Coordinates of C-alpha atoms in Angstrom, one line a residue:
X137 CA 0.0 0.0 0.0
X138 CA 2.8 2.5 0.6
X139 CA 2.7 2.9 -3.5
X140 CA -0.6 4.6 -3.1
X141 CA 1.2 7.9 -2.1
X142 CA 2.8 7.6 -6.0
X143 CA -1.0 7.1 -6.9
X144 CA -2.0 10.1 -5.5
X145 CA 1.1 12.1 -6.6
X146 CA 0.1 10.9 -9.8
X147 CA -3.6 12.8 -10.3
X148 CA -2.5 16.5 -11.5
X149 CA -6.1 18.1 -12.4
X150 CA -8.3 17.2 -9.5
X151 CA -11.5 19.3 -9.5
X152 CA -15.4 18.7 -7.9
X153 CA -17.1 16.5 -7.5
X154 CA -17.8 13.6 -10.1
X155 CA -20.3 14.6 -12.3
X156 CA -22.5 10.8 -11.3
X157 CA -21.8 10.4 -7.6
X158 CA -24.0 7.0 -7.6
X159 CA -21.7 5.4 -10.6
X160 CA -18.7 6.8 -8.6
X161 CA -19.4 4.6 -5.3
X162 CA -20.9 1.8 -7.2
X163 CA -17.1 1.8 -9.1
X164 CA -15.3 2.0 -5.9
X165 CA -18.1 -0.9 -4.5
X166 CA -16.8 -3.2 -7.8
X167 CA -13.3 -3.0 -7.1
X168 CA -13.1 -3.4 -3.6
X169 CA -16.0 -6.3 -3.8
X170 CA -13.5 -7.8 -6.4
X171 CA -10.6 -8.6 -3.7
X172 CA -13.1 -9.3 -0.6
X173 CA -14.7 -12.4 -0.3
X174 CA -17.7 -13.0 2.2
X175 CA -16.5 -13.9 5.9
X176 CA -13.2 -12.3 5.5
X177 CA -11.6 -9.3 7.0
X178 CA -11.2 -5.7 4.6
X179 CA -11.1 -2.7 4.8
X180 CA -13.0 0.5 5.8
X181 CA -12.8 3.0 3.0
X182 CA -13.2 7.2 2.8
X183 CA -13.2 9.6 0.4
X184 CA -13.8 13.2 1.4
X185 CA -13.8 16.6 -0.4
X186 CA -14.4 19.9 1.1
X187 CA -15.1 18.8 4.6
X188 CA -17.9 16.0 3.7
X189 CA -17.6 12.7 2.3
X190 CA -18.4 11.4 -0.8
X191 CA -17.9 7.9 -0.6
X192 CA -17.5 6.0 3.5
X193 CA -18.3 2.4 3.3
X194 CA -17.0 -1.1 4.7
X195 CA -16.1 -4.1 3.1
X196 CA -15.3 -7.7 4.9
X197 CA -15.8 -8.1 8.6
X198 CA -14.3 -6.3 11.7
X199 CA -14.6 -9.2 13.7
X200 CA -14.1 -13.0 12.5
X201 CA -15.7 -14.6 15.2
X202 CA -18.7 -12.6 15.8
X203 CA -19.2 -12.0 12.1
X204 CA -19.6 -8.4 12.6
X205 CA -19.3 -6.4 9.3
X206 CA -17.2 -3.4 8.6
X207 CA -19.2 -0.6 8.0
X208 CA -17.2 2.5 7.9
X209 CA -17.7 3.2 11.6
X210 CA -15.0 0.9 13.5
X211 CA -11.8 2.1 15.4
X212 CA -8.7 0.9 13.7
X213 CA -5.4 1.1 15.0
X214 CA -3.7 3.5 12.9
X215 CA 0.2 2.5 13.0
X216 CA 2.7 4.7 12.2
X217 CA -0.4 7.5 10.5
X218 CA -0.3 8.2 14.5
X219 CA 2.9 10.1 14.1
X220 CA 1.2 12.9 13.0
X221 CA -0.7 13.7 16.1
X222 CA 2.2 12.8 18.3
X223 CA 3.8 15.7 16.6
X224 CA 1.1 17.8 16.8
X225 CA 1.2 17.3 20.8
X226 CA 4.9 17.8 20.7
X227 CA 4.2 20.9 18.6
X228 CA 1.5 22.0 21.3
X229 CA 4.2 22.1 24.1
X230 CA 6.3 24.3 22.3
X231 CA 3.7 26.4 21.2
X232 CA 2.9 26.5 25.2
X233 CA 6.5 27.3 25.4
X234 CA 7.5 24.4 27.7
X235 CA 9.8 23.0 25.2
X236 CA 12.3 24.3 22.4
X237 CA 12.4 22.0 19.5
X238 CA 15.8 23.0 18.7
X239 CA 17.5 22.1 22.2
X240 CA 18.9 18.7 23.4
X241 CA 16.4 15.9 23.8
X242 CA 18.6 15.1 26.9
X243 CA 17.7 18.4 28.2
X244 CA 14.0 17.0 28.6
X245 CA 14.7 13.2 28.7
X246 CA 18.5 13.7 30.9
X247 CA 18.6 9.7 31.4
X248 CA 19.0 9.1 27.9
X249 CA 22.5 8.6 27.3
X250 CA 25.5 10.8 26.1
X251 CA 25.2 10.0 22.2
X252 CA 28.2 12.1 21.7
X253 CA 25.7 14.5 19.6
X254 CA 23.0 17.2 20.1
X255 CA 20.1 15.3 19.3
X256 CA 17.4 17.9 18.4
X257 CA 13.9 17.4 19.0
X258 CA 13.3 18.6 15.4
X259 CA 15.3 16.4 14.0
X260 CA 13.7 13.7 15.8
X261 CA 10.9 14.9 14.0
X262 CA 12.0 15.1 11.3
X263 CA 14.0 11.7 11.3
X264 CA 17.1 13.2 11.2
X265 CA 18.2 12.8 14.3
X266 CA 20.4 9.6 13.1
X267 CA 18.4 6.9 15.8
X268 CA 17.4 4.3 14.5
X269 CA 14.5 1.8 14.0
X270 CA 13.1 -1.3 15.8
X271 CA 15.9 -3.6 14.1
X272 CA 18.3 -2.2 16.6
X273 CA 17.0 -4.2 18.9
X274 CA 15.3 -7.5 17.4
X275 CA 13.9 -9.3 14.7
X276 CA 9.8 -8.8 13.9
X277 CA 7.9 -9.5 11.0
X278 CA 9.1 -6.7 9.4
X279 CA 12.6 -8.2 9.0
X280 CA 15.6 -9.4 10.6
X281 CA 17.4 -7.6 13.3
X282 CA 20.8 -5.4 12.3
X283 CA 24.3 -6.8 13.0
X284 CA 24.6 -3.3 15.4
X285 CA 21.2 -4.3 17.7
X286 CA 21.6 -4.8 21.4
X287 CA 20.8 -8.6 22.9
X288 CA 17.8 -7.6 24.1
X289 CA 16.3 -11.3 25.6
X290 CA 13.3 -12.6 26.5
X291 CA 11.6 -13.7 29.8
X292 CA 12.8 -17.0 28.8
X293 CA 16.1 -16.2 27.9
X294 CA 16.1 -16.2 24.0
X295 CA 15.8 -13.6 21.5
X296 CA 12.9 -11.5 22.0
X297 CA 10.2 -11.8 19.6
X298 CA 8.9 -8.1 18.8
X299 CA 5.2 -8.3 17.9
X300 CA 2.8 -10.4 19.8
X301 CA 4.9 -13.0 21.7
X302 CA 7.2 -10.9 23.6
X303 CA 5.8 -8.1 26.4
X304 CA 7.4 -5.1 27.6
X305 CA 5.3 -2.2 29.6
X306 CA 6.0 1.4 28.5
X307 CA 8.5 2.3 31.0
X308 CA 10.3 -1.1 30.7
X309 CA 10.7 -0.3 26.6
X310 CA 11.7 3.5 27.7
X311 CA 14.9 1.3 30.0
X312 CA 15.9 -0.4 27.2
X313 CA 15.6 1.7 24.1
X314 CA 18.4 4.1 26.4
X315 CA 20.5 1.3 25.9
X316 CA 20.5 1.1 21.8
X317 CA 22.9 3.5 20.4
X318 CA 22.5 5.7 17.1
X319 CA 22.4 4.4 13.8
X320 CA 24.0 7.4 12.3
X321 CA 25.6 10.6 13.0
X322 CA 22.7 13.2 13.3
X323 CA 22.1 15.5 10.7
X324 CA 23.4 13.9 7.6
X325 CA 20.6 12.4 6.2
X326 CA 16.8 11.0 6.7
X327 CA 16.7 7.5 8.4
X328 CA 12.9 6.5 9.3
X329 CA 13.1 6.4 13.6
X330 CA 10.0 5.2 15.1
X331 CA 12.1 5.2 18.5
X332 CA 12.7 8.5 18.1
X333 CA 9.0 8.6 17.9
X334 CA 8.8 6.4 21.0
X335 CA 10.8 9.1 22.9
X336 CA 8.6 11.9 21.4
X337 CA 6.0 10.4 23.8
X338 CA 8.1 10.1 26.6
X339 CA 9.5 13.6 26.2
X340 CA 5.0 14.6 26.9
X341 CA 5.2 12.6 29.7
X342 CA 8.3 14.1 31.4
X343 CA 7.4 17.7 30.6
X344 CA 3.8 18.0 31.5
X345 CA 3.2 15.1 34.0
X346 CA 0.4 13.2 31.7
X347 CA 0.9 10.6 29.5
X348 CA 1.0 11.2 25.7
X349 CA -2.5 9.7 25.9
X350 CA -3.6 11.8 28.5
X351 CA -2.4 15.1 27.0
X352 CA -3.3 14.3 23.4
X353 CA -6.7 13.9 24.8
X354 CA -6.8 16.9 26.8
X355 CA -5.3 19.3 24.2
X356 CA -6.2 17.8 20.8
X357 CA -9.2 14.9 20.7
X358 CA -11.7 16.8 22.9
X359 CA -10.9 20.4 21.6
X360 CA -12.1 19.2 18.1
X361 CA -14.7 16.6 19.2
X362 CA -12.9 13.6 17.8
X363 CA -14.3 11.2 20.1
X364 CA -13.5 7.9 19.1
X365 CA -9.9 9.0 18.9
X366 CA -6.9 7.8 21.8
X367 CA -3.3 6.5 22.2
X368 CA -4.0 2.8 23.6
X369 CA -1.3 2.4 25.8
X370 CA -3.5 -0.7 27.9
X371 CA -3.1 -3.9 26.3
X372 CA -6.2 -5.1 28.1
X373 CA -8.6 -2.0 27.7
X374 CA -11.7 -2.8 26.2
X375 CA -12.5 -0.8 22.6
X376 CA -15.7 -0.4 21.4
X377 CA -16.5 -0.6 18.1
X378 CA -12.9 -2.5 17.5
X379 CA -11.7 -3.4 14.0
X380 CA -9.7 -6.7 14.8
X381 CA -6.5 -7.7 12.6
X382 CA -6.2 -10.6 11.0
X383 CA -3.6 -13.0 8.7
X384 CA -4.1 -15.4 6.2
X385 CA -1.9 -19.5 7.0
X386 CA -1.2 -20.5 3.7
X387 CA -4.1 -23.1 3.6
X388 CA -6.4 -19.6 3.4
X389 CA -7.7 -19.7 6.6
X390 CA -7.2 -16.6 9.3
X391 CA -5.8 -16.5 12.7
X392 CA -6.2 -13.3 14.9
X393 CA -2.7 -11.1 14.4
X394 CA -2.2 -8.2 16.7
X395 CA 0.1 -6.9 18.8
X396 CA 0.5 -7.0 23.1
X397 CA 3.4 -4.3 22.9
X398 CA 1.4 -0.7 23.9
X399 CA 3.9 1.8 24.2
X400 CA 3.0 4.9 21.8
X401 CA 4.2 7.7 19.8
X402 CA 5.8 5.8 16.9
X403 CA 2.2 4.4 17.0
X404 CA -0.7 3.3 19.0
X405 CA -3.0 5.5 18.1
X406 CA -7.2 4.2 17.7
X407 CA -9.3 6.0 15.4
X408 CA -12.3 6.0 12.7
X409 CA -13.2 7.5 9.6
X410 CA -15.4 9.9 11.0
X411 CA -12.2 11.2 13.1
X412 CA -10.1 11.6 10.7
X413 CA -12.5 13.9 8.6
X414 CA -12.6 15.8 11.3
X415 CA -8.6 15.8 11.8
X416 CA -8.7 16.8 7.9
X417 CA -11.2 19.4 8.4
X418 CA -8.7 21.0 11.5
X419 CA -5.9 21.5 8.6
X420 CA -8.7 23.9 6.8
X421 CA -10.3 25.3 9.7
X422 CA -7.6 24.9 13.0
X423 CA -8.6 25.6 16.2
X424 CA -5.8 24.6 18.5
X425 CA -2.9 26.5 19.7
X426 CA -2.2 30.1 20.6
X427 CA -2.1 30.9 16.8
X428 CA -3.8 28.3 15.0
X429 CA -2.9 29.2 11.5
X430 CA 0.3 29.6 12.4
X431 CA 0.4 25.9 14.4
X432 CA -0.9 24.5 11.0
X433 CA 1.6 25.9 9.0
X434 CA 4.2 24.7 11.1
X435 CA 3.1 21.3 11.1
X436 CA 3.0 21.5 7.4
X437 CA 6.9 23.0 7.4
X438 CA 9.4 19.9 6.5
X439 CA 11.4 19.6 9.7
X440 CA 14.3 19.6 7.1
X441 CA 15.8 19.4 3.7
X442 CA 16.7 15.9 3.6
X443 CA 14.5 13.7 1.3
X444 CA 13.1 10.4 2.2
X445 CA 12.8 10.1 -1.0
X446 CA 13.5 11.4 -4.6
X447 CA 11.6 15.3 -4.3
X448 CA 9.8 13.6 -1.0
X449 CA 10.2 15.4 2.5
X450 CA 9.0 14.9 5.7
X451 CA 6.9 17.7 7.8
X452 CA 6.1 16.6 11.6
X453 CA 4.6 12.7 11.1
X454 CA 3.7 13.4 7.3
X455 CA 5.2 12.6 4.3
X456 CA 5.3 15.5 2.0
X457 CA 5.7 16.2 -1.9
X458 CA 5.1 18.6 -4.7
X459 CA 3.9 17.1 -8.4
X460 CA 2.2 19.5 -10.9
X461 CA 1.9 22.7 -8.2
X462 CA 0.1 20.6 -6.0
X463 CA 1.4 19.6 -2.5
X464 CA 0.4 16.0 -1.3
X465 CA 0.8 14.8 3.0
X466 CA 0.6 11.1 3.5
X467 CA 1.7 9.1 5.7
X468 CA 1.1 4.9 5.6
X469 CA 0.9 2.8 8.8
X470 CA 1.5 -1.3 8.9
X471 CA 2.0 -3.5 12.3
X472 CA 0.2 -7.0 13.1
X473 CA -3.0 -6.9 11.6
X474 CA -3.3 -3.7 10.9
X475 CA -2.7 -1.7 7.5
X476 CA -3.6 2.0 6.8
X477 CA -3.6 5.2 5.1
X478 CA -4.3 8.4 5.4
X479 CA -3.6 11.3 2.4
X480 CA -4.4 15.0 2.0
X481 CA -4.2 17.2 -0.9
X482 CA -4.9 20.7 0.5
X483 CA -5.2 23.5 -2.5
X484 CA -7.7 20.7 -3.8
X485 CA -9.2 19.9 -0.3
X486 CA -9.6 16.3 -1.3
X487 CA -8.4 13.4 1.4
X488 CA -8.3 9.8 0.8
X489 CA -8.1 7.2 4.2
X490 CA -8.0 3.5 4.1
X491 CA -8.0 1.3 7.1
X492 CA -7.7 -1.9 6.6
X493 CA -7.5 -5.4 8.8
X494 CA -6.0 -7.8 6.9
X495 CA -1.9 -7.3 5.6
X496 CA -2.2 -10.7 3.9
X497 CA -4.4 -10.3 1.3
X498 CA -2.5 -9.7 -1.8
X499 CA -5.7 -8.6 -3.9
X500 CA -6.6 -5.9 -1.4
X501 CA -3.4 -4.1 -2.1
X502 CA -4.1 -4.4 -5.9
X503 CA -7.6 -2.8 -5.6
X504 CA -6.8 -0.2 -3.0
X505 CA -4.1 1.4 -5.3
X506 CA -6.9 0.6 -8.1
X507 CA -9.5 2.6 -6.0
X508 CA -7.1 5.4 -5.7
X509 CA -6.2 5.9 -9.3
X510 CA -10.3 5.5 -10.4
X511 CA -10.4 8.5 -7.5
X512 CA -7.3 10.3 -9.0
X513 CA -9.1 10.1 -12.6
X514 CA -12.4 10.7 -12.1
X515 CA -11.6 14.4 -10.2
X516 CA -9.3 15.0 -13.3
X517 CA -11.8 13.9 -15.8
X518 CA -13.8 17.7 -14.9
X519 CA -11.9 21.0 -14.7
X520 CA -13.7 23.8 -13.2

């Protein structure tokens, strides 16, 4: 899914609405119908343009065992799309002027160690700040650990098993990610650092006495009214309205796949379509801060010149890009079970989110990015 953001890029005319809204959700319907079979887990789809939507539906089921269907309205865990609001909150204590995001992270955090480096909190940010990822410290799904990670060890004495076998509560991961050294030496390039992230969260915590999911409640979900939005940092919490995740065993049946690790900031946040149109509206229309405009436009400043990718920046948790005078912020978010997306396209006021509950379905990443290009087309097809 993360070529969607290409997909997006891609549209260069994108106007009003389609002229036949029915044949424009019955499209979107086909295509996603196509990859879903009945009694499977999908995906919960939005398109919205200027502040409403114009196509929010479900496909597949949100939970398995209870056959409950996806229907647009289920709280997903978001992934890594939750950067963005952990930098918001980050950008809330500045803007409060508890914090200075160009001084030491030690100066907040002082039992991190001596890296030998400034470590700014923009650049952490920014993910320049030369820390690296979660392969400094063990293998996941995601990959194999790096020749440079600690021994971090299990309970039982092996390798610990990052994902769902493995536990560590917040403050136990805070112990031991001060014990994995940089990657890098800050400032010299991007390098994707969800424990920077991690810290970013920790960093709320030490500075205001309230967890990130306290004070991103306090200051940015209840301000707006996004009310099915938090940072789960319980493992055992109930949610209502949950979206499970889900995996495919070769033979094509599912098991239940999500994670028991619940510290936050490089993820962790919960949220639904319905939230996130607000959270898009808030870019048009902000209301948080001393100076909203002046908040948003920060948050939409790359923390930096260095590209994550060819003519691709990154500003505060989003991924950012010009193509054809038109700036695009996405950001993609994968863990166990859990796959989403969330893209906006400002001077067209146009937003795309997907949040889906399966990673193993190879057809559902074919007819998302086929959902986005019909989406791309059909707003190009009409020029006001």
């Amino acid at each position: 899914m993360k070529s969607i953001l290409a997909i997006v890029i891609a549209g260069s005319l994108i106007v009003s609405n389609p002229a036949n809204a029915n044949e424009f959700n019955e499209a979107i319907d086909s295509i996603m119908e196509q990859a879903i079979k009945d009694g499977t887990p999908g995906c919960n789809l939005g398109v919205i343009h200027e502040g409403h939507f114009i196509h929010k539906k479900g496909y597949g089921l949100s939970n398995l065992e209870l056959e409950t269907p996806l229907d647009g309205t289920q709280v997903h865990r978001m992934a890594s799309v939750s950067k963005q609001f952990t930098a918001m909150a980050v950008l809330l204590l500045a803007d409060d002027g508890k914090i200075a995001l160009d001084e030491d992270i030690r100066t907040y955090l002082p039992s991190l160690p001596d890296y030998g480096h400034k470590i700014t909190i923009n650049s952490m940010l920014g993910h320049f700040s030369g820390m690296g990822d979660y392969e400094l410290m063990a293998a996941s799904y995601e990959g194999d650990k790096s020749e440079k990670a600690i021994e971090l060890k299990s309970v039982a004495g092996g390798p610990f098993r990052l994902g769902n076998e493995d536990y560590l509560t917040i403050h136990e991961f805070f112990d031991v990610v001060r014990t994995v050294p940089l990657a890098l030496e800050p400032e010299t390039e991007f390098r994707y650092s969800n424990l920077a992230y991690f810290l970013l969260s920790m960093l709320v915590e030490k500075v205001t006495g309230q967890s990130l999911r306290q004070y991103s409640h306090e200051r940015i979900f209840v301000p707006l009214g996004m009310n099915n939005t938090f940072f789960s940092d319980d493992p055992v919490e109930i949610v209502k309205n949950r979206a499970y995740g889900y995996k495919q065993r070769d033979d094509g049946t599912y098991i239940t796949d999500m994670t028991n690790l619940f510290w936050v900031g490089d993820g962790g946040l919960h949220t639904n379509l319905d939230d996130l149109l607000i959270w898009n509206s808030h870019f048009y229309s902000p209301k948080l801060g001393k100076n909203p405009k002046q908040l948003i436009a920060d948050m939409n400043t790359a923390n930096s010149k260095f590209e994550a990718a060819d003519g691709v920046l990154y500003a505060n948790g989003q991924f950012v890009r010009e193509k054809d005078e038109l700036l695009v912020f996405s950001h993609t978010g994968g863990w166990l079970g859990t796959h989403t997306f969330f893209s906006r396209i400002p001077d067209k006021d146009l937003a795309i989110a997907w949040m889906c509950n399966d990673i193993s379905n190879p057809k559902l990443g074919k007819s998302v990015e086929e959902v986005g290009s019909f989406v791309i087309k059909q707003f190009s097809n009409k020029i006001q």
